[in-house]
Every structure is written in structure tokens, then in C-alpha cells.
């Protein structure tokens, strides 16, 4: 195993703290919220990321997205009435 892979594996979170699992063959392993943001997995729409949907991080993220969508549709409704 290369030193780069050793370093990557050394910094992996414990399974109970992981928000997902990376299946990329060069550095597969558990992914924490911090690693997810640092590696920009969501921004890249990484196909190797397996999300643990029942983790609090994903539940909060879905709730925040739904709230934003509701606010936008509410604002759109007010703009349509004003016009």
C-alpha cells in the first residue's frame, strides 16, 4: 500500500461517525462530514459515494433543502400576486 493510501486510511472516521462510504478503489473507506466537504464529493456528484441515508447529516440536509424550496415557492407566490 502506498504512503498516500496509508495516510488516507489513517484519518478515516469510526463507522458510527461516518456519513457514507467511498467505493473508489484507490482510497475506499468511511467518509466523515468533514471529509465529504473537503473532498467536495457532493459538488462533484461522486458516483463512488454511498450515502448512509439514516445519518443525521443527510436528514438535516434534506430538511434544510425542503425549507429553502418552500420559502422560494412562497416568495414566488407573493411576486406573482404583486404583478
PDB file of C-alpha atoms in Angstrom, residues 7-67:
ATOM      1  CA  UNK A   7      -2.356   8.442   5.347  1.00  0.00           C
ATOM      2  CA  UNK A   8      -5.874   8.490   3.931  1.00  0.00           C
ATOM      3  CA  UNK A   9      -6.913   5.338   5.772  1.00  0.00           C
ATOM      4  CA  UNK A  10      -5.313   6.563   8.996  1.00  0.00           C
ATOM      5  CA  UNK A  11      -7.652   9.581   9.068  1.00  0.00           C
ATOM      6  CA  UNK A  12     -10.882   7.700   8.460  1.00  0.00           C
ATOM      7  CA  UNK A  13     -13.723   8.218  10.926  1.00  0.00           C
ATOM      8  CA  UNK A  14     -15.143   5.460  13.056  1.00  0.00           C
ATOM      9  CA  UNK A  15     -18.064   3.679  11.360  1.00  0.00           C
ATOM     10  CA  UNK A  16     -20.566   5.200  13.802  1.00  0.00           C
ATOM     11  CA  UNK A  17     -19.387   8.740  12.844  1.00  0.00           C
ATOM     12  CA  UNK A  18     -19.396   8.104   9.093  1.00  0.00           C
ATOM     13  CA  UNK A  19     -21.944   9.813   6.834  1.00  0.00           C
ATOM     14  CA  UNK A  20     -21.108   7.460   3.986  1.00  0.00           C
ATOM     15  CA  UNK A  21     -18.647   5.112   2.358  1.00  0.00           C
ATOM     16  CA  UNK A  22     -16.373   5.760  -0.616  1.00  0.00           C
ATOM     17  CA  UNK A  23     -16.063   2.816  -3.007  1.00  0.00           C
ATOM     18  CA  UNK A  24     -13.269   4.337  -5.128  1.00  0.00           C
ATOM     19  CA  UNK A  25     -10.692   1.529  -5.416  1.00  0.00           C
ATOM     20  CA  UNK A  26      -7.657   3.739  -4.703  1.00  0.00           C
ATOM     21  CA  UNK A  27      -8.934   5.016  -1.352  1.00  0.00           C
ATOM     22  CA  UNK A  28     -12.106   3.230  -0.308  1.00  0.00           C
ATOM     23  CA  UNK A  29     -13.349   3.664   3.226  1.00  0.00           C
ATOM     24  CA  UNK A  30     -15.641   5.548   5.565  1.00  0.00           C
ATOM     25  CA  UNK A  31     -16.286   9.247   4.941  1.00  0.00           C
ATOM     26  CA  UNK A  32     -16.959  11.837   7.640  1.00  0.00           C
ATOM     27  CA  UNK A  33     -18.870  15.084   7.172  1.00  0.00           C
ATOM     28  CA  UNK A  34     -15.566  16.990   7.235  1.00  0.00           C
ATOM     29  CA  UNK A  35     -14.000  14.726   4.578  1.00  0.00           C
ATOM     30  CA  UNK A  36     -17.129  14.996   2.433  1.00  0.00           C
ATOM     31  CA  UNK A  37     -16.811  18.776   2.369  1.00  0.00           C
ATOM     32  CA  UNK A  38     -13.017  18.789   1.950  1.00  0.00           C
ATOM     33  CA  UNK A  39     -13.074  16.376  -0.995  1.00  0.00           C
ATOM     34  CA  UNK A  40     -16.152  18.088  -2.489  1.00  0.00           C
ATOM     35  CA  UNK A  41     -17.852  14.733  -3.073  1.00  0.00           C
ATOM     36  CA  UNK A  42     -21.315  16.270  -3.378  1.00  0.00           C
ATOM     37  CA  UNK A  43     -20.183  19.086  -5.658  1.00  0.00           C
ATOM     38  CA  UNK A  44     -18.516  16.568  -7.955  1.00  0.00           C
ATOM     39  CA  UNK A  45     -21.575  14.294  -7.729  1.00  0.00           C
ATOM     40  CA  UNK A  46     -19.198  11.425  -6.990  1.00  0.00           C
ATOM     41  CA  UNK A  47     -20.560   8.073  -8.211  1.00  0.00           C
ATOM     42  CA  UNK A  48     -18.438   6.176  -5.665  1.00  0.00           C
ATOM     43  CA  UNK A  49     -20.097   7.746  -2.622  1.00  0.00           C
ATOM     44  CA  UNK A  50     -22.592   5.544  -0.808  1.00  0.00           C
ATOM     45  CA  UNK A  51     -24.679   7.758   1.476  1.00  0.00           C
ATOM     46  CA  UNK A  52     -25.867   6.475   4.834  1.00  0.00           C
ATOM     47  CA  UNK A  53     -29.336   7.992   4.386  1.00  0.00           C
ATOM     48  CA  UNK A  54     -30.346   7.407   8.015  1.00  0.00           C
ATOM     49  CA  UNK A  55     -27.438   9.534   9.322  1.00  0.00           C
ATOM     50  CA  UNK A  56     -28.383  12.838  10.962  1.00  0.00           C
ATOM     51  CA  UNK A  57     -26.304  14.798   8.404  1.00  0.00           C
ATOM     52  CA  UNK A  58     -28.465  13.672   5.445  1.00  0.00           C
ATOM     53  CA  UNK A  59     -31.725  14.101   7.368  1.00  0.00           C
ATOM     54  CA  UNK A  60     -30.790  17.691   8.299  1.00  0.00           C
ATOM     55  CA  UNK A  61     -29.654  18.393   4.750  1.00  0.00           C
ATOM     56  CA  UNK A  62     -32.988  17.179   3.314  1.00  0.00           C
ATOM     57  CA  UNK A  63     -34.922  19.267   5.859  1.00  0.00           C
ATOM     58  CA  UNK A  64     -32.938  22.414   5.003  1.00  0.00           C
ATOM     59  CA  UNK A  65     -33.460  21.833   1.263  1.00  0.00           C
ATOM     60  CA  UNK A  66     -37.213  21.411   1.785  1.00  0.00           C
ATOM     61  CA  UNK A  67     -37.370  24.614   3.854  1.00  0.00           C
TER      62      UNK A  67
END
